[in-house]
XYZ file of C-alpha atoms in Angstrom:
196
model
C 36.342 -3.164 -12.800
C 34.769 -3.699 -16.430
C 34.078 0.060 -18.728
C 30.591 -0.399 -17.268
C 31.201 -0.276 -13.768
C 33.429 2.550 -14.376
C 30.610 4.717 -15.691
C 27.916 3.684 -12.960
C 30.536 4.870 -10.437
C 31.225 7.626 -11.694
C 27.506 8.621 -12.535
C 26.737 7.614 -8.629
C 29.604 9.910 -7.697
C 28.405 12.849 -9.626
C 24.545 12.408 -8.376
C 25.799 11.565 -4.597
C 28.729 12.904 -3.716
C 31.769 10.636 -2.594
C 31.088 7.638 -0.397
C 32.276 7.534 2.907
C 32.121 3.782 3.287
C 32.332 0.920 0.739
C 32.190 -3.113 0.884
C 32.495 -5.969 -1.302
C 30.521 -9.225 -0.997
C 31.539 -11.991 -3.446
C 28.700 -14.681 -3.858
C 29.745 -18.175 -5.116
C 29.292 -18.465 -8.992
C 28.622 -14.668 -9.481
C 30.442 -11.404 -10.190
C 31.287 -9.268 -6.918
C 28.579 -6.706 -5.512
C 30.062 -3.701 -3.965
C 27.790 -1.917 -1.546
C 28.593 1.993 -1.436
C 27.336 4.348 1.995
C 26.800 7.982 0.860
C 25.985 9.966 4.136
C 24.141 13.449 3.085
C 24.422 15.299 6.415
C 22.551 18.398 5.261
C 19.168 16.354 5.215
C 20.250 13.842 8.054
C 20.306 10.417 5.325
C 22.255 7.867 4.487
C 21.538 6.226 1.115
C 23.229 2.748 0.204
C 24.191 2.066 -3.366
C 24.848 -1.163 -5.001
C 27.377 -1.285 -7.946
C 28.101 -4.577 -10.151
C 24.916 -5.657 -10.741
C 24.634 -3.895 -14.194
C 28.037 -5.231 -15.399
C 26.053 -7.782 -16.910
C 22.686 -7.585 -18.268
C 19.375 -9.321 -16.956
C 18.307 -11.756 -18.864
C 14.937 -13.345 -19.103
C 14.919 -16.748 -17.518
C 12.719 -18.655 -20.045
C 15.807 -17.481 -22.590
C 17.639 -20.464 -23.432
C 20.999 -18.063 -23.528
C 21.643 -15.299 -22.007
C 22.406 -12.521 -24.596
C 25.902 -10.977 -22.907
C 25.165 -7.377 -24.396
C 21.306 -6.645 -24.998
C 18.961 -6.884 -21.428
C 17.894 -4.321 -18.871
C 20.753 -3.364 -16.456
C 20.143 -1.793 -12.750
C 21.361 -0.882 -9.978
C 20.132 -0.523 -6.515
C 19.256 2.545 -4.445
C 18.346 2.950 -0.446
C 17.665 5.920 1.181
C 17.002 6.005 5.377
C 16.974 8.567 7.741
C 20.550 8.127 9.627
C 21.282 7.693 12.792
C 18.069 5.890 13.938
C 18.674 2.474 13.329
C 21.804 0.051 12.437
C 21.349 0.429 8.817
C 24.916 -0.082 7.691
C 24.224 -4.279 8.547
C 21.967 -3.745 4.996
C 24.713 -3.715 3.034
C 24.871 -7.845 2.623
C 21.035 -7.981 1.962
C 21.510 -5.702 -0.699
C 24.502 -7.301 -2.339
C 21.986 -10.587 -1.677
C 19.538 -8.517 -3.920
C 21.528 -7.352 -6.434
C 23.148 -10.380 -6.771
C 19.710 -12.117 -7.669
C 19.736 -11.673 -11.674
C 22.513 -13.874 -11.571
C 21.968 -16.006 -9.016
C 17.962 -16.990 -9.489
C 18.108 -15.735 -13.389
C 15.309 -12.624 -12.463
C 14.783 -9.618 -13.879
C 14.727 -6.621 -11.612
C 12.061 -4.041 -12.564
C 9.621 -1.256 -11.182
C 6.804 -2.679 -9.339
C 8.355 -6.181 -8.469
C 9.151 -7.183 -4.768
C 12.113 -8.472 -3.514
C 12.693 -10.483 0.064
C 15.799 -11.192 1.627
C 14.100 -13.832 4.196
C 15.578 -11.832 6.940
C 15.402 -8.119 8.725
C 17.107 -5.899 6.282
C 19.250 -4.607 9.387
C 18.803 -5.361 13.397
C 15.630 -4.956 14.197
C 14.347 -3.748 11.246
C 10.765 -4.293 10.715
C 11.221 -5.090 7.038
C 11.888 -8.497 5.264
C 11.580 -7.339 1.705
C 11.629 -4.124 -0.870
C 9.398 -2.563 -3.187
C 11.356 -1.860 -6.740
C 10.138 2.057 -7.693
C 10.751 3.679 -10.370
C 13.657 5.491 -11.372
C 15.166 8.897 -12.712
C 14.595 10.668 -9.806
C 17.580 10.340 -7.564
C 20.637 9.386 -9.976
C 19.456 10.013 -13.592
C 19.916 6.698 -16.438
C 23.328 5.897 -17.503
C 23.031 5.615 -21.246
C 25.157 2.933 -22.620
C 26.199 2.542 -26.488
C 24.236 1.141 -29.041
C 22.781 -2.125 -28.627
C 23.422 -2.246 -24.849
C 20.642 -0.736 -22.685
C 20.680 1.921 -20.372
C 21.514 1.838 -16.741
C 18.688 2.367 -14.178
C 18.765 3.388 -10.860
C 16.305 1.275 -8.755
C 14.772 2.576 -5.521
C 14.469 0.483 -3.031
C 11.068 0.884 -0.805
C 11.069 -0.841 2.783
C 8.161 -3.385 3.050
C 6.721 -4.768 6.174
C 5.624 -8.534 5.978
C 1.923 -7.197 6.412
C 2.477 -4.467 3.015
C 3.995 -7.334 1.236
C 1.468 -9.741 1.626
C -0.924 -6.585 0.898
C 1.263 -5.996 -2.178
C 1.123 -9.265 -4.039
C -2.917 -9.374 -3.675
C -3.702 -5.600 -4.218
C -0.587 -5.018 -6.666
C 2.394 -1.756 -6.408
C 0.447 1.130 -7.427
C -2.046 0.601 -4.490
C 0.507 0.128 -1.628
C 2.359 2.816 -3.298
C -1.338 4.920 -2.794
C -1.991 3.734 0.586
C 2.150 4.761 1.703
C 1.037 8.560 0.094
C -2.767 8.411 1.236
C -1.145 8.282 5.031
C 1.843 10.287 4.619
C 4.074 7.572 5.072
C 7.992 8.427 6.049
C 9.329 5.401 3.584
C 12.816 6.837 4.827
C 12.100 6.025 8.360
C 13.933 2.596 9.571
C 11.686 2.175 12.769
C 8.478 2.907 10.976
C 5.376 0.793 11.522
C 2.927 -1.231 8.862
C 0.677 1.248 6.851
C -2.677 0.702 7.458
C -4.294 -2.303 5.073
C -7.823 -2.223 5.873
């Protein structure tokens, strides 16, 4: 595990506890994506973290090289309620999504969407994610000098319909909509907000 890594996991560790699960996917052509589970039984959640996507950072994809120290670097945060739903099978779709700056060249930032093409666990009524914004959950990992700092993405649960409502209306409205009807965004069974 590079210095990096090191320091995400041990920022994760301090913010979250210790994990009482962990697995490793290994995508062809890209650096393995480990997938931690940190239960927090006093609140009934489970939230998923990713950790190896900031290893590297993101690099533009018009950039003719990839700079190997200056770019954002991220990594991924999901928070359900537990016990309602088979949530644990979203541990490949999120080492899918955090694998995606390397694999599609993409830049992972607050406001974008991101679909995995598939339910994000059995059943799940969600294809894709909502990027949020972070500092709230595990603070930014400040790096040294010229290397940027690591953020810690949220990861919102979209429904097809909120999606599609998403990339005409833009983030900050679905985000208003989600408040406006006091939307559970930790609740894996939840329905579609409505659009209209």
């Amino acid at each position: 595990m590079g210095e990096v890594l090191a320091l995400v996991e041990a920022r994760l560790l301090s913010a979250l506890g210790e994990p009482d699960a962990r697995a490793a996917v290994t995508f062809l052509g890209t650096d393995r994506i480990e997938v931690l589970r940190f239960p927090d039984a006093a609140l009934g959640l489970v939230r998923y973290a990713t950790l190896g996507m900031s290893d590297r950072p993101m690099t533009d994809p018009a950039a003719v090289l990839a700079d190997p120290v200056k770019g954002p670097r991220a990594e991924l945060l999901l928070t359900v309620r537990a016990g309602l739903a088979d949530t644990d099978k979203v541990l490949r779709p999120l080492a899918v999504l955090a694998a995606s700056p390397q694999v599609e060249g993409v830049i992972v930032a607050p406001g974008a969407s991101l679909d995995t093409g598939e339910p994000l666990w059995p059943g799940a009524p969600f294809t894709s994610v909502l990027v949020a914004e972070p500092g709230g959950l595990v603070e930014d990992l400040e790096l040294d000098a010229p290397r940027e700092p690591v953020r810690f993405l949220p990861l919102l649960p979209m429904t097809p319909n909120e999606a599609a409502w998403k990339r005409v209306h833009g983030a900050q409205a679905l985000q208003e909509r989600w408040l406006g009807a006091g939307t559970d965004l930790r609740d894996p069974l939840r329905g579609s907000v409505p659009l209209t």
